[in-house]
Coordinates of N, CA and C in Angstrom, one line a residue:
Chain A
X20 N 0.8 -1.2 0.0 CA 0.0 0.0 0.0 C 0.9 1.2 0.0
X21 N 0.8 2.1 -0.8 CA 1.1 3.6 -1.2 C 1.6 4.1 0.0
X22 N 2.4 4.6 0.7 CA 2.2 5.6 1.5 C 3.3 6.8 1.4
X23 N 2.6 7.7 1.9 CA 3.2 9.7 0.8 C 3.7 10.4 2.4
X24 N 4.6 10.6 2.2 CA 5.2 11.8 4.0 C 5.3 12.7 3.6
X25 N 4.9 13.6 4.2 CA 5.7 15.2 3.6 C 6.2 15.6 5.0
X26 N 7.5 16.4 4.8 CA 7.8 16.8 6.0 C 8.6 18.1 5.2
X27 N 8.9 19.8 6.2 CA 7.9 19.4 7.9 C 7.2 19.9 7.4
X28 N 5.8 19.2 8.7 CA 4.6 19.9 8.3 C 4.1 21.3 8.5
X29 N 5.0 22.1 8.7 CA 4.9 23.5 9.1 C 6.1 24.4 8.9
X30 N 6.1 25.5 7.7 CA 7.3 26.2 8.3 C 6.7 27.0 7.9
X31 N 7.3 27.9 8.6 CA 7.5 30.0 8.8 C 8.7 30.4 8.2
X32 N 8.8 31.5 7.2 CA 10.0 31.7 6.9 C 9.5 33.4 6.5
X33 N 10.6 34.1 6.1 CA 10.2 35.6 6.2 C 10.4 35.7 4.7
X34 N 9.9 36.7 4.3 CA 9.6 37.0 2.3 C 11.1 37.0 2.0
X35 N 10.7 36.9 0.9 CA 12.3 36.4 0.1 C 12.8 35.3 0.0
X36 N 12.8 34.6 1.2 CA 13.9 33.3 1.7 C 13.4 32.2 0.2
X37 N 14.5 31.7 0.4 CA 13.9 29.9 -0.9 C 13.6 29.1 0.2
X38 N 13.0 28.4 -0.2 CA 12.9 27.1 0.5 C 12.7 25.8 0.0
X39 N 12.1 24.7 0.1 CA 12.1 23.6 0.1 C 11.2 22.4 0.6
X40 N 10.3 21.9 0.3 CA 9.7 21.3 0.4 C 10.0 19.7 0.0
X41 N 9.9 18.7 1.3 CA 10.2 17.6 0.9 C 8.9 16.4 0.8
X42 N 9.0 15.3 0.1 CA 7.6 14.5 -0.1 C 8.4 13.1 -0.5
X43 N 8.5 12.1 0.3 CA 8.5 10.6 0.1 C 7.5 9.7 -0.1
X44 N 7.5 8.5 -0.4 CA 6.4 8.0 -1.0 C 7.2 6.1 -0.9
X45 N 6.5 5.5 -0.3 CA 7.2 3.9 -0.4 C 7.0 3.1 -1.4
X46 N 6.0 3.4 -2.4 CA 6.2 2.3 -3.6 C 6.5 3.1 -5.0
X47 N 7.9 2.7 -5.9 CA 8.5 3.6 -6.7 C 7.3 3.3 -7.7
X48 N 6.6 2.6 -7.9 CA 5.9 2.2 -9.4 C 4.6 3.3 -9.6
X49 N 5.3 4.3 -9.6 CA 4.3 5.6 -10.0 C 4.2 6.1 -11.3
X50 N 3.0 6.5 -11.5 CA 2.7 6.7 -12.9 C 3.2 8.2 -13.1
X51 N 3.0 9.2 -12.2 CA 3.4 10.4 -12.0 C 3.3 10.7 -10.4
X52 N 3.8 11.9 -10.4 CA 3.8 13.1 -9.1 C 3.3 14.6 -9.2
X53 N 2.1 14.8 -8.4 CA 1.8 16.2 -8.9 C 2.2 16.7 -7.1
X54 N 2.3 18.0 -7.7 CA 2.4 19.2 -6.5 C 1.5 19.6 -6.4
X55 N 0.6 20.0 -5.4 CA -0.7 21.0 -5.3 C -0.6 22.0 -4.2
X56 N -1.3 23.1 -4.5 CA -1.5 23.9 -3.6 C -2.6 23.8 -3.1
X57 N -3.4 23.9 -1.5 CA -4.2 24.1 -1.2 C -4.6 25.4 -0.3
X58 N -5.2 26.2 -0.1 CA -6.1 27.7 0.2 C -6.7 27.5 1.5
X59 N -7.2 28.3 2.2 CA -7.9 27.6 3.5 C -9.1 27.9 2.5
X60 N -10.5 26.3 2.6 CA -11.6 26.6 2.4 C -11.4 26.0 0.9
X61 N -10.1 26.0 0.4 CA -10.3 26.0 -0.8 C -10.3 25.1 -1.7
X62 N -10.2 24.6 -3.2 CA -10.1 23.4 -3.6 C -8.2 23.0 -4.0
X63 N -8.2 22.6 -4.9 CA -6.5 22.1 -5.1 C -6.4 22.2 -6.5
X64 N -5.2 22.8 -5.8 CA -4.5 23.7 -7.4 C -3.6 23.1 -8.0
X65 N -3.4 22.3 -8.9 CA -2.3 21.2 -9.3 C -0.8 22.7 -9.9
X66 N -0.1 22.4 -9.5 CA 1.3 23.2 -9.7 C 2.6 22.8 -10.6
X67 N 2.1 21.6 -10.4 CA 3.4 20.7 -11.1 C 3.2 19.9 -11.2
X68 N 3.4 18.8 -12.4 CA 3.3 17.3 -12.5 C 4.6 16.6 -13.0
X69 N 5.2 15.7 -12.7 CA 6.3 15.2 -13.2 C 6.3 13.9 -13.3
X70 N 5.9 13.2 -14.7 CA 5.4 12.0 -15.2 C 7.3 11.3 -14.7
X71 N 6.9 9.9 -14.6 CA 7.6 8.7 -13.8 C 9.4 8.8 -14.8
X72 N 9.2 9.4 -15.7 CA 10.3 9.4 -16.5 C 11.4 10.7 -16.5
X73 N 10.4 11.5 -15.8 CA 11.1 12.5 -16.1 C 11.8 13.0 -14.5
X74 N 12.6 13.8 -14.5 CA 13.9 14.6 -13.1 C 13.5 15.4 -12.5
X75 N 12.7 16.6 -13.2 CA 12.3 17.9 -12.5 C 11.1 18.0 -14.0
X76 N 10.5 19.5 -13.2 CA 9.3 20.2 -14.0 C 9.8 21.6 -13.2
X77 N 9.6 22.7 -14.0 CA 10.0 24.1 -13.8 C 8.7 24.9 -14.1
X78 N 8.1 25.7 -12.9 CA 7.3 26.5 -13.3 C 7.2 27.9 -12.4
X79 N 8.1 29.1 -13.6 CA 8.2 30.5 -12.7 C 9.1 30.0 -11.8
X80 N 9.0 30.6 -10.3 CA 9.7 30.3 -9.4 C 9.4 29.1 -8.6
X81 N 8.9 28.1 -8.8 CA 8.7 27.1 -8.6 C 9.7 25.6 -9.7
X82 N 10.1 24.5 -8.4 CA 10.9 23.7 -9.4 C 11.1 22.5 -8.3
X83 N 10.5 21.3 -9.3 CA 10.2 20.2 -8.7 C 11.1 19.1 -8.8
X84 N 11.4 18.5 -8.3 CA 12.6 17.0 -8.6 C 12.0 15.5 -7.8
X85 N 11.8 15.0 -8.9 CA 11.8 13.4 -8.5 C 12.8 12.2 -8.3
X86 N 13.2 11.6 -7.5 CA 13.8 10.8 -7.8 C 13.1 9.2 -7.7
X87 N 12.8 8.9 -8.7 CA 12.1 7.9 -8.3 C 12.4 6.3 -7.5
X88 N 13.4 6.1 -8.2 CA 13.9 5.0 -7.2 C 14.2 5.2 -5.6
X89 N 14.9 6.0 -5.2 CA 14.5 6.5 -3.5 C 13.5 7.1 -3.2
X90 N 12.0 7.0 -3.9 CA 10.9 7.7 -3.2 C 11.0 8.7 -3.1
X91 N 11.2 10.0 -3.7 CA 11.5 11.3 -3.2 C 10.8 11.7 -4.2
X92 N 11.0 13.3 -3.4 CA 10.7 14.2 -4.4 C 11.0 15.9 -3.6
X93 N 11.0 17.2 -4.3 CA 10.9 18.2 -3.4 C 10.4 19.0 -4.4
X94 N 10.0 20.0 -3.8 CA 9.7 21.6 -4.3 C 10.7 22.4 -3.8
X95 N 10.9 22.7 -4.6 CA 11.9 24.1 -4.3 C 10.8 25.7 -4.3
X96 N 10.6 26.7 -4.1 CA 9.8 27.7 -4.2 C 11.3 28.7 -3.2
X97 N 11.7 30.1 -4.9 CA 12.4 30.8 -4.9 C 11.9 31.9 -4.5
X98 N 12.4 32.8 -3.9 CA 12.3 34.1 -3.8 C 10.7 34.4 -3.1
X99 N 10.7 33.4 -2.1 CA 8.8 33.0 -1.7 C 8.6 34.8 -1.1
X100 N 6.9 34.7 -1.4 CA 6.5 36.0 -1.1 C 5.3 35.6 0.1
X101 N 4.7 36.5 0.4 CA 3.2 35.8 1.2 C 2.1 35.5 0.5
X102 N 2.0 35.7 -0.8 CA 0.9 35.1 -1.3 C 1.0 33.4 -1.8
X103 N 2.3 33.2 -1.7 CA 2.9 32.0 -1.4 C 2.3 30.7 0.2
X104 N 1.7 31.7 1.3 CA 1.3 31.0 2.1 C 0.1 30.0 2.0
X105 N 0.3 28.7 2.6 CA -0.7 28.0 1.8 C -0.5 26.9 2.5
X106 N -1.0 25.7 1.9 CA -1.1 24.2 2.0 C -0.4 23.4 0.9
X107 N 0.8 23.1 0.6 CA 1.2 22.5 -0.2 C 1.1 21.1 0.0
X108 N 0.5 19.9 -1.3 CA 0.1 18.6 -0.9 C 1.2 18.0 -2.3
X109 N 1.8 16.7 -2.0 CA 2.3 16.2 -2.6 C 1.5 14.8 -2.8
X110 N 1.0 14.1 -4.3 CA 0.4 13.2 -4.5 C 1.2 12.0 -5.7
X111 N 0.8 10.9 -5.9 CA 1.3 10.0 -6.8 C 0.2 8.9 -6.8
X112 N 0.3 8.8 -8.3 CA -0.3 8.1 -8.7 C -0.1 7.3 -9.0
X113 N -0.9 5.9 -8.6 CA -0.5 4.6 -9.1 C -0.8 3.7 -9.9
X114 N -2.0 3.9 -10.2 CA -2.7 3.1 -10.7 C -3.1 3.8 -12.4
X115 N -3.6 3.0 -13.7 CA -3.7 3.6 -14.5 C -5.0 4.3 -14.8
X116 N -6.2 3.8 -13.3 CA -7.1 4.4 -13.6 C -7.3 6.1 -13.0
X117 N -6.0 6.1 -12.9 CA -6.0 7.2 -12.2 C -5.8 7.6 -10.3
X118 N -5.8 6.1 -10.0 CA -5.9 6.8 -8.0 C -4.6 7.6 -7.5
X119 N -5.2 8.4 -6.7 CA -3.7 9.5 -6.8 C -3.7 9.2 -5.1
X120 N -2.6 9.3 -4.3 CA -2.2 9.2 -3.3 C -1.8 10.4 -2.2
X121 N -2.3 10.8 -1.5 CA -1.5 12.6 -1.1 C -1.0 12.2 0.2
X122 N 0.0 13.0 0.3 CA 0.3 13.3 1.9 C -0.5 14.1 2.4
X123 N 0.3 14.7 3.8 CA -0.2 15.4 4.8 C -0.2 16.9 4.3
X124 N 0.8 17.3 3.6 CA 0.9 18.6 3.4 C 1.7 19.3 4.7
X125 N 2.5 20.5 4.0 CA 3.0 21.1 4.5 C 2.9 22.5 4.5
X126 N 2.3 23.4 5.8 CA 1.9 24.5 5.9 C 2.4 25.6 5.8
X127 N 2.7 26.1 5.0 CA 4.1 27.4 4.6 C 3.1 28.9 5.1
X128 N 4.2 29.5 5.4 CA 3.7 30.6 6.1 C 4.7 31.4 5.9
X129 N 4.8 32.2 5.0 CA 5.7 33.8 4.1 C 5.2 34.9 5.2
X130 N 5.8 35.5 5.8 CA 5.6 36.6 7.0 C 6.6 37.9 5.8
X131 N 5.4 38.6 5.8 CA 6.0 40.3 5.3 C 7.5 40.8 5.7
Chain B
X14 N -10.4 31.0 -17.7 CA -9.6 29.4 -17.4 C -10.7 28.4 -17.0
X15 N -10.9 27.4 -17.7 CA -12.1 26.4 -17.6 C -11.8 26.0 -16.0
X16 N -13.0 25.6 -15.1 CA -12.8 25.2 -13.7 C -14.1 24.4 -13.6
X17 N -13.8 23.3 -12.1 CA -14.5 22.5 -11.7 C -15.5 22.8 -11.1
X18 N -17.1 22.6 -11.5 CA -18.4 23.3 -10.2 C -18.6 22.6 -9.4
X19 N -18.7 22.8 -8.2 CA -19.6 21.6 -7.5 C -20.6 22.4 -6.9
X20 N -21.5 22.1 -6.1 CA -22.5 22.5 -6.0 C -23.6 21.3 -4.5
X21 N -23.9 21.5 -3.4 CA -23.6 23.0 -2.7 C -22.6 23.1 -2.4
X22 N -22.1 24.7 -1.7 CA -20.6 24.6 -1.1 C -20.8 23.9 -0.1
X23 N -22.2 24.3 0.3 CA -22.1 23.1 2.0 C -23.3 22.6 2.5
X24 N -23.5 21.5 2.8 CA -24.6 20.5 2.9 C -24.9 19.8 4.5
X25 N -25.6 20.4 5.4 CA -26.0 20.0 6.2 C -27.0 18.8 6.2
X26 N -27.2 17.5 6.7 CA -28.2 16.5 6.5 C -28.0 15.6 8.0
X27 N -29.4 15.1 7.9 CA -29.3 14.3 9.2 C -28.4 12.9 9.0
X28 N -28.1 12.1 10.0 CA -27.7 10.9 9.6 C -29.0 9.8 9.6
X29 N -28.8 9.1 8.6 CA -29.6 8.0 8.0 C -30.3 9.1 6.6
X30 N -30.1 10.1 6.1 CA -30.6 10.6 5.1 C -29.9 10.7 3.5
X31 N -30.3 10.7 2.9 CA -29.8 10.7 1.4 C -29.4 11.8 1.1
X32 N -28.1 12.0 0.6 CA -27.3 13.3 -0.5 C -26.9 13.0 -1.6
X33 N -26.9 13.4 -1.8 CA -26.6 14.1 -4.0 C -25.4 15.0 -3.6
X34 N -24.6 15.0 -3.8 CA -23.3 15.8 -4.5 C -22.7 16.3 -6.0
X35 N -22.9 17.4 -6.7 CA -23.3 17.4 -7.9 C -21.9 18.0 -7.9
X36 N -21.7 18.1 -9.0 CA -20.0 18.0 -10.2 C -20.5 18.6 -11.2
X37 N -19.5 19.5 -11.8 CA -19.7 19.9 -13.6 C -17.8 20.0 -13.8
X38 N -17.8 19.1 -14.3 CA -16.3 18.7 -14.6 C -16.1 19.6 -15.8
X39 N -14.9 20.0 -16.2 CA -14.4 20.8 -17.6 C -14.8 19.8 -18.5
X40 N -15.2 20.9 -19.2 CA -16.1 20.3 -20.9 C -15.6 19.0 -21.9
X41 N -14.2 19.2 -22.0 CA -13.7 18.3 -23.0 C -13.0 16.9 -21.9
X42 N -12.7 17.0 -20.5 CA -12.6 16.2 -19.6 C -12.9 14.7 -19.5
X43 N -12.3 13.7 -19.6 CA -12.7 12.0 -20.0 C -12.9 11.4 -18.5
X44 N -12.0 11.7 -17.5 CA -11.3 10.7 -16.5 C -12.6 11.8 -15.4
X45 N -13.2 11.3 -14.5 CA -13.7 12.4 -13.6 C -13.4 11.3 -12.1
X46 N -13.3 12.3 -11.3 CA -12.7 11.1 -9.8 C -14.0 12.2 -8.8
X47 N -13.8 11.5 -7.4 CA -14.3 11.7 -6.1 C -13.1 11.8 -5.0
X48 N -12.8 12.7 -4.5 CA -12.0 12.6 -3.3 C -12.4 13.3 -1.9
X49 N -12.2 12.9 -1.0 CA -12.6 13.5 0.2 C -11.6 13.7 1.4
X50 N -12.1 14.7 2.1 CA -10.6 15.3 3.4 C -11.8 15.5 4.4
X51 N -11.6 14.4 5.3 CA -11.8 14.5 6.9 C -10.9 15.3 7.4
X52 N -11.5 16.4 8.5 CA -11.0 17.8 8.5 C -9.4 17.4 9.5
X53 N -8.6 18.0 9.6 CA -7.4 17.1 9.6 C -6.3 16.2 9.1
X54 N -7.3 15.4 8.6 CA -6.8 14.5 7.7 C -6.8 14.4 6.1
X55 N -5.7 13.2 5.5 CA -5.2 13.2 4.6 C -6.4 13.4 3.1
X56 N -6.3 14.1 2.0 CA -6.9 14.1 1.0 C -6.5 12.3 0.6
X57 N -8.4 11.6 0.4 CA -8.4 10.1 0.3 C -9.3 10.2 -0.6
X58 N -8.5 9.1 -1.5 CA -9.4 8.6 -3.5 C -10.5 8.1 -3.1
X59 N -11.8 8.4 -3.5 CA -13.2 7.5 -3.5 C -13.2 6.5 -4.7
X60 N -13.1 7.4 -5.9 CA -13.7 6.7 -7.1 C -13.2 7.3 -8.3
X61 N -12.9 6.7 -9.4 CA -12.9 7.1 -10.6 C -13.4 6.5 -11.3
X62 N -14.1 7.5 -12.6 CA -15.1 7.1 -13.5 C -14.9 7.3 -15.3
X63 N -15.1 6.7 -16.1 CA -14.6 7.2 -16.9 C -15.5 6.0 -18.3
X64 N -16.0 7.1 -19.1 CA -16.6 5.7 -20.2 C -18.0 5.5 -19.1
X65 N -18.6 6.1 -19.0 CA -20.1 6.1 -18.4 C -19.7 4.5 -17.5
X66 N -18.4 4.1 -16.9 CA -18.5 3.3 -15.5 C -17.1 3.7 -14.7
X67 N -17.5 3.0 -13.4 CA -16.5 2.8 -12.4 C -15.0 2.4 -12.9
X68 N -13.9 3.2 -12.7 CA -12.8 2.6 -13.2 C -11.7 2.0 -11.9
X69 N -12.2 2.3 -10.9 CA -11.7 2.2 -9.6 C -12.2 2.3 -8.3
X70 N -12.5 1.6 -7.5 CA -13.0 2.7 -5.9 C -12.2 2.0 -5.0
X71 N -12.1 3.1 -3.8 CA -11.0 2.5 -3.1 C -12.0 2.1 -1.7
X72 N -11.9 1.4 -0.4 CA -12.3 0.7 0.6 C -13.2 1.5 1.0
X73 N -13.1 2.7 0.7 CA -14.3 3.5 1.8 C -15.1 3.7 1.1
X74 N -15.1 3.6 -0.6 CA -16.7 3.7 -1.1 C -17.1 1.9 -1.6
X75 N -17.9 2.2 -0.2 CA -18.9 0.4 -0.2 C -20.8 1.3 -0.7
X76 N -21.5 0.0 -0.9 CA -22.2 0.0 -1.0 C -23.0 1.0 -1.1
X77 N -23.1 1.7 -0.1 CA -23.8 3.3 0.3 C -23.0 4.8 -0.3
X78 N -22.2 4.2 -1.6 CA -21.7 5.1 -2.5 C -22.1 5.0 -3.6
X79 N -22.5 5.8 -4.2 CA -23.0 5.3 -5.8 C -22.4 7.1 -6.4
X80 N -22.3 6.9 -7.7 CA -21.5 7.9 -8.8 C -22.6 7.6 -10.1
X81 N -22.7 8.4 -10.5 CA -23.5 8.8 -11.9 C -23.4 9.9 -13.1
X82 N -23.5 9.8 -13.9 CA -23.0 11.2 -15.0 C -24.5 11.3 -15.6
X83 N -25.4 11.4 -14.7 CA -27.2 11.7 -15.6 C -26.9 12.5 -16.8
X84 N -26.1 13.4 -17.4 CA -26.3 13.7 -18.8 C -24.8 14.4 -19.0
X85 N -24.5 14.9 -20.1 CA -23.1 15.2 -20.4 C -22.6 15.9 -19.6
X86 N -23.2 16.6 -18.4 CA -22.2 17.6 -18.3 C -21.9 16.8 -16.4
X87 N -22.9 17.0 -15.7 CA -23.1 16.8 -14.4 C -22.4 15.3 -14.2
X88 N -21.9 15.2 -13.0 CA -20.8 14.3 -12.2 C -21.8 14.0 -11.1
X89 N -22.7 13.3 -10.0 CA -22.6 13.0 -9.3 C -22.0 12.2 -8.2
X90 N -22.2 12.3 -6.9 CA -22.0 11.3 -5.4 C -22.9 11.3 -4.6
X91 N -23.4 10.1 -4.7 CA -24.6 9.9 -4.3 C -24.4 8.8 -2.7
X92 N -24.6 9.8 -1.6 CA -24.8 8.9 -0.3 C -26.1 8.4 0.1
X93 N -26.3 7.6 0.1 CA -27.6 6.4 0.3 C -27.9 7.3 1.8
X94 N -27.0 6.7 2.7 CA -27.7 6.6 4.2 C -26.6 7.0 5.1
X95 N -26.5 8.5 5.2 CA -25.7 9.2 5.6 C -25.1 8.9 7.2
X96 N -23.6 8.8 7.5 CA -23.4 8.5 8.9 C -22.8 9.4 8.9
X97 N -22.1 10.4 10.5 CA -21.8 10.7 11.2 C -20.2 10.5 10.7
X98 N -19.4 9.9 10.3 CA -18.2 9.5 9.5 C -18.2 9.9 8.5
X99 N -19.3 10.3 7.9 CA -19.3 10.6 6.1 C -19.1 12.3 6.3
X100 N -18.7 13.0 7.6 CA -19.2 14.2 7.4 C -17.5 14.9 6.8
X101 N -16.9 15.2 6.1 CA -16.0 15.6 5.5 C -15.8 16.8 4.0
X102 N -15.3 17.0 3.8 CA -14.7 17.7 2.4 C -15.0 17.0 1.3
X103 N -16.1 17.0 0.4 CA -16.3 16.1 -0.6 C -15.9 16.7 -2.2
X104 N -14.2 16.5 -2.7 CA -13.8 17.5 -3.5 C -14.3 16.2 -5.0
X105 N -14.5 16.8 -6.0 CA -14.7 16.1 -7.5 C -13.3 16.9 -8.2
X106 N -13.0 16.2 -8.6 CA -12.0 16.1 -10.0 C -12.1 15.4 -11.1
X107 N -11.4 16.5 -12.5 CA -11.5 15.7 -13.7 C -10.3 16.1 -14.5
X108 N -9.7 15.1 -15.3 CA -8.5 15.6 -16.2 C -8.9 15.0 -17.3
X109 N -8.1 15.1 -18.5 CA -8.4 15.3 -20.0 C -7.8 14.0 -20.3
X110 N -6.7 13.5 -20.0 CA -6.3 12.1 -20.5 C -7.0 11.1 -21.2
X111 N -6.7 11.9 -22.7 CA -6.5 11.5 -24.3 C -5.9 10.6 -24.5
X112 N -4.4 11.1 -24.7 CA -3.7 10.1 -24.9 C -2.3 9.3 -23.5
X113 N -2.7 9.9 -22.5 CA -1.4 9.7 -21.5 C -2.1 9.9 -20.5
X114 N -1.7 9.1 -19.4 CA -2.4 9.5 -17.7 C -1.7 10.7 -17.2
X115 N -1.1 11.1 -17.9 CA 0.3 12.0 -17.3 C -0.4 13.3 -17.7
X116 N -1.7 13.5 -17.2 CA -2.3 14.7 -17.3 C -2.7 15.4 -16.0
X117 N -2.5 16.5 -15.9 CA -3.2 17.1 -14.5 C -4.2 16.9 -14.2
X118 N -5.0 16.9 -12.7 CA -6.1 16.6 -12.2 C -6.4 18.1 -11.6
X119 N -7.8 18.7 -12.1 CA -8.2 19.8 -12.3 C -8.8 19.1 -10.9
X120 N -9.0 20.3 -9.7 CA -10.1 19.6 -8.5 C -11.0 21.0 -8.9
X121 N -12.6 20.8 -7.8 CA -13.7 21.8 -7.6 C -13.2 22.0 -6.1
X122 N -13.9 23.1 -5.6 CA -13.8 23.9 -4.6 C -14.2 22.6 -3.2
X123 N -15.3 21.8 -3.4 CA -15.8 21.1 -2.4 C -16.5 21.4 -2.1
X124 N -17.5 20.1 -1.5 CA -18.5 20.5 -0.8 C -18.2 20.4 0.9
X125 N -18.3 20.9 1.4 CA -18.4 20.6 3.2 C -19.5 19.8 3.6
X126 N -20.1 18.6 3.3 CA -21.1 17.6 4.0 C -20.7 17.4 5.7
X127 N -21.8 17.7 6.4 CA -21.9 17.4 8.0 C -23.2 16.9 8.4
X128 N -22.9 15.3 8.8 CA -23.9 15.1 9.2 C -23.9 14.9 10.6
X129 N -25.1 15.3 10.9 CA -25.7 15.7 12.4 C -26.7 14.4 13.2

């Protein structure tokens, strides 16, 4: 059975800073990996997807890396601002009919 | 930018009563799923549908889960006989996958179901 970590599940960091977001996963046979954002209240914003073949996906200041045989993955998010604060969820899919897998998510918080 | 409807945002019902959860997935969209977030907790797969049937459901949609696409556009989740554990985030999603699964999964806002 799938299972997705994200750690940590909380960080505070002040505008500007880069950071980093990490997401493991115990069974490498994934079809892909998406990034999402989540809003309080809100629904999910897919951010990045990086099909099972591919290393990274780049979008703006955002930049993703899989490694799939050690289960990994991370977000990187450059020059973070506060509208950057949010719910980031890391998911994988396993199955061809589509079941997607998420973690816990990690709560970012960009302070002015 | 085409987006997911769902409809209501939020559904109060007694337990033991019947809900309808309504979906309008993006237009050209093949693959449409069910996912739900007990508050807290992890975003968990219900179902995926695709080709007017079931293409997956995972442990927690038994019997008292049913999904339907009544005409082209609308997505249903249909809870039979509402408990006290079904009360959660009931999000619908749909992606385009044509030719590759390697497509994004567009979600709707959610509904908030609480049953009382």
């Amino acid at each position: 059975k799938q299972e997705v970590t994200q750690i940590p599940a909380a960080l505070s960091v002040p505008e500007g800073e880069n950071l980093v977001l990490n997401c493991s996963f115990t069974d490498s046979a994934i079809y892909n990996l998406q990034w999402f954002r989540q809003d309080p209240g809100k629904g999910l914003t897919s951010l990045l997807l990086i099909q099972s073949s591919q290393r990274e996906q780049t979008s703006g200041r955002l930049n993703a890396s899989l490694d799939k045989s050690s289960g990994r993955s991370t977000l990187y998010i450059a020059a973070s601002q506060p509208g950057d604060s949010a719910t980031y969820l890391c998911a994988v899919t396993n199955t061809n009919a589509g079941k997607s897998t998420f973690g816990d998510g990690t709560t970012l918080t960009v302070k002015p | 930018e085409p987006e997911v409807t769902q409809t209501p945002s939020h559904q109060v019902t007694q337990m033991g009563q019947e809900v309808i959860l309504r979906c309008v997935p993006i237009s050209n969209h093949l693959y449409f799923y069910w996912y739900r977030q007990i508050l807290g907790q992890k975003v968990e797969f219900l179902v995926s549908f695709y080709n007017n049937e079931i293409s997956e459901k995972s442990e927690i949609f038994d019997d008292q889960f049913s999904v339907e696409r009544p005409d082209g556009s609308n997505f249903t989740l249909k809870i039979r006989s509402t408990k006290l554990e079904d009360s959660a985030m009931y999000f619908c999603a749909s992606s385009r996958r044509r030719d590759s699964i390697n497509e994004k999964l567009f979600f709707g806002s959610g509904t908030q179901l609480s049953v009382l």
